[in-house]
Amino acid sequence: MKLAAYYLERLKGNKTAIIGLAFIIFLVLTALIGPFFTVSPTQVNFSEKNLPPIGFSSEQSEYSAKVGGLVMTNMHGTWKHPLGTDGMGRDLLSQLISGARVSLLVGLLATGLAIVIGAIIGVSSAYFGGIADSILMRFTDIMITFPFLLLLILIVYMFGSSLALIILSIGLTGWTGTARLVRSETLSLRTRDFVIASKALGASDLRIIFYHLLPNTISSIIVLATLSIPGAILAEAALSFIGLGDPQVASWGNILNAGQNDLQAAWWIAVEPGIMLFFTVISFNFLGEGLRDAFDPKGDYN
Amino acid sequence: MDRSYLAKRLLHALIIAWGVMTASFFLMRIGPHSPADKYLATLGAGHNVSQVTAAIESRYGVDRPLYEQYFNYINSLLHGDWGWSFSTSMPVSDLIKIHWAYSFQLIFLSSILAIILGISLGIFTAARKNTKADHIATFFSFAGISIPNFWLGMMLILIFSVKLGWFKTYYDTGLPMFSLSNLYALILPVITLATGMVAGYGRFVRSSMLENMNKDFVRTARAKGLPESVVLRKHVFRNALLPVVTIIMLDMSGIIFGGAYITEFIFGIPGLGWMSLKAVFSDDYSVVMAVTLIGAFVTLFFNLVADIAYTYLDPRIRYE
Amino acid sequence: MTSEIILSIENLKTYFFTKKGIVRAVDNISFDIRKGEILCIVGESGSGKTVTALSILRLVESPGKIIEGKIILDEDNLLELSPHKMQDVRGNKIAMVFQDPHSALNPIFTIGDQVSEAISAHKSCNKEDASSQATQLLELVGIPLAKERYHDYPHQFSGGMKQRVVIAMALACHPRVLIADEPATALDLTVQAQILDLFLELRARFEMSIIYITHDLGVVSEIADSIVVMYAGRIMEKGGSRDVLGNPVHPYTKGLMGCLPSEKGIIIPIPGTIPGLINPPAGCIFHPRCVNALDICRMERPPMTKITDEHYVSCFLGGVNG
């Protein structure tokens, strides 16, 4: 714990990392308690469709019974829908909050799964060596050779696009970087004295792996995980954006997909989820780089 | 030593290629799609389903033992037979021949732009380390890396096409690929695809430059009395370039393939990504698989090129 | 030993501005070097020898900075030259050989290229001329088959051979002063002796002045004409080789000589370690380790005191205990 406090102290000196962390905390809180304060993200109301955000106004065509046809009216944002509504009158603020939940869920679960798989493969590959190492590493090479997004599209296309399956596929395809990192770090640890000593004392392979090898790679894993989360979030968003996302949930990618066709009439639908996505990704990148610097023993100089 | 290293890399690439094909075969086998399902779906009612199914399955060899199917699958892939596209009623290989050039054009133009700008940005910021210009460039690099390219593409359309009306034309396959009109239509797509690359390469070149600036041989070069520009251009940059070449080569495949896929989708450029996505929505299995396989093979190719390039650029490996 | 003074360092201060505070790596040092002599700067690691050398070439890198002083070569103060003019001094009038030959050469260029580059940096000559001169230099420093090996890369040479290449680079423009920063430390003992011989030979041949930095008093006793003893960024004692080695006055110099194995084979170490340079001890910087320290040593910085015309010491006990 003392060590954690030490790294936290070093992280505090990094302005961008702290900004990133603050935004992530804000996002998590919003995703957790936001739904209690907003209307349902799926509530359709055609009389309030394409409302602009507060402070903006926009020309919208509307059916008028008086004229018996479409008339152009100037719509203004309302406090009821502070961020506006989409083409079906659904509240965008609550959709964005729902999207935050989806993105965080995907980012954390998929990355978590990828890290666990990668760590297991990497550490076993390095620890057992020989043929096991060759087979596991060639397998990793093969996985790495498939472009990430193309493989995801193929899997989601073949097996369906529920959110659970999307998370699972991102996790099952995204572990290769972790495996290579953990393998190389473990390789350099394997010959260290403390591992040899515990081997000599008769410690089991599992014990050596879990008590000696993995904990020593933890700082690299944390950095890699933090920097992998945006990749997972973007992968889900990209899938949803091209129309392969889970249609049951309001994710940022889904909103963007809908907004693509409404650029002319309602620009905010495409702008708002993108801004959220951008801030989320850049926050994790800032935090990840900050953590890397904080863990870097060379960072002590100057 | 040189030749045996090359042979080793080639052998490795062959093993991976075999693994990729095998993986695709098993993906196909465990997937829910049988060629018969596809065909039956287009056939409609009024036919003897089981008879047709049996005929198709025998035509495609799905009724054979697994090892035989596997052998036939690899064999036909190697002979350029990538299956049949149900939605367009032509061999997938013909479809690829029609569409690949559009992807290539987009990726080629974006990469050239990204390499030139990214390397310049990296050198510029490394030479001005910790100045205001460096901090600003670093911030924009982070933004460029973090901005989702599909959103960037949409925002470019929103601002420059919808609001300003500067770009009204779309990519027209009726015109020559390098016609002015088509090149004009490629401006926004190229910016979309290149932004992330410029930012990424810029940061990578910067850190590689900075790492090499601290090397002893750079001090030696300064002690010789070389002008600072020569020190940077020759001694620092040439060394910094080594890992950059590798990164760019490796990047070419993965990120660019994903990025190009989506960029083609947004801007309606009829490349392989666009073709694959159309196939996804018309449930044309072989096309989707073929594009994924091409992605893997291109990746493999660039990895190999990166390896070989490295041996030629770094004398320490060349003369091992 | 009274040939003309070629290079003169006056009141040089080079500080490093780190987050933890100011490191006074070189703190007010002065010494002269005469034509054709070998001057040895001696001291433990961290005593500011290398920073002194880099300061002379103005190659101190951030966060280090030369605060004040003069470095006079040919009546020019190097510290006042424009960056462009300074460039013309480096490698041309003053050249340097670095400690670690393994990292001092650029791994991706041939040795011939790196030597000829040093020539064409200062002389307007075509490529063939530069490369033939480079080949001659490589022969001169004792690279066997220099012509054939011209196109080889650094990793194809042994450490000693690499150092010869670095020396060839430094000799490219027949500099008037050659600074050698522990050029043999990273090498095997037998190779060290060869490199030392090379320096002696070069000095005799070109009448260069050589500033030879080392922590090895054995080397000093073999080659030095005059000696500067540095400790924690300051000069403790300086003078002719015979004076300093034969009649050491400063307790630190005596301590260093105590570290030499004596005839009886006993090594007498100096107690303590070199102090931190951020908050150096007040007064004489050596007093915490000095067995003879007086009260005044803890309060005032001792001035440079003349013992003979050629021998100075920075110690209140100068001459008293000598």
Short mmCIF file of C-alpha atoms in Angstrom, two decimals, chain A residues 227 230-231 234 277-278 281-286 289, chain B residues 121 137-149 152 192-205 251 255:
data_model
loop_
_atom_site.label_atom_id
_atom_site.label_comp_id
_atom_site.label_asym_id
_atom_site.label_seq_id
_atom_site.Cartn_x
_atom_site.Cartn_y
_atom_site.Cartn_z
CA LEU A 227 -4.15 2.11 -22.69
CA PRO A 230 -9.96 3.05 -25.27
CA GLY A 231 -9.26 0.46 -27.97
CA LEU A 234 -13.63 2.38 -29.86
CA LEU A 277 -16.25 9.19 -27.07
CA PHE A 278 -13.36 11.54 -27.79
CA VAL A 281 -10.63 7.93 -25.11
CA ILE A 282 -8.28 10.87 -24.57
CA SER A 283 -8.79 10.61 -20.78
CA PHE A 284 -7.75 6.97 -20.71
CA ASN A 285 -4.79 7.80 -22.95
CA PHE A 286 -3.70 10.64 -20.67
CA GLU A 289 0.70 7.70 -20.24
CA LEU B 121 6.10 16.67 -36.83
CA ALA B 137 1.99 19.74 -30.78
CA THR B 138 1.95 17.05 -28.08
CA PHE B 139 -1.56 18.05 -27.09
CA PHE B 140 -2.78 17.88 -30.68
CA SER B 141 -1.05 14.55 -31.15
CA PHE B 142 -2.97 13.14 -28.21
CA ALA B 143 -6.15 14.56 -29.68
CA GLY B 144 -5.31 13.06 -33.07
CA ILE B 145 -4.64 9.64 -31.58
CA SER B 146 -7.80 9.74 -29.49
CA ILE B 147 -10.30 11.07 -31.99
CA PRO B 148 -12.44 8.21 -33.37
CA ASN B 149 -11.83 8.33 -37.11
CA LEU B 152 -13.82 12.71 -37.47
CA THR B 192 -9.97 11.13 -41.95
CA LEU B 193 -7.65 8.19 -42.35
CA ALA B 194 -4.37 10.10 -42.04
CA THR B 195 -5.08 12.17 -38.91
CA GLY B 196 -4.59 9.35 -36.43
CA MET B 197 -1.52 8.13 -38.30
CA VAL B 198 0.12 11.58 -38.40
CA ALA B 199 -0.42 11.97 -34.66
CA GLY B 200 0.78 8.47 -33.88
CA TYR B 201 3.87 8.60 -36.10
CA GLY B 202 4.64 12.10 -34.85
CA ARG B 203 4.73 10.96 -31.25
CA PHE B 204 6.68 7.87 -32.06
CA VAL B 205 9.29 9.71 -34.11
CA ASP B 251 0.75 -0.22 -38.57
CA ILE B 255 -4.93 0.10 -37.91
#
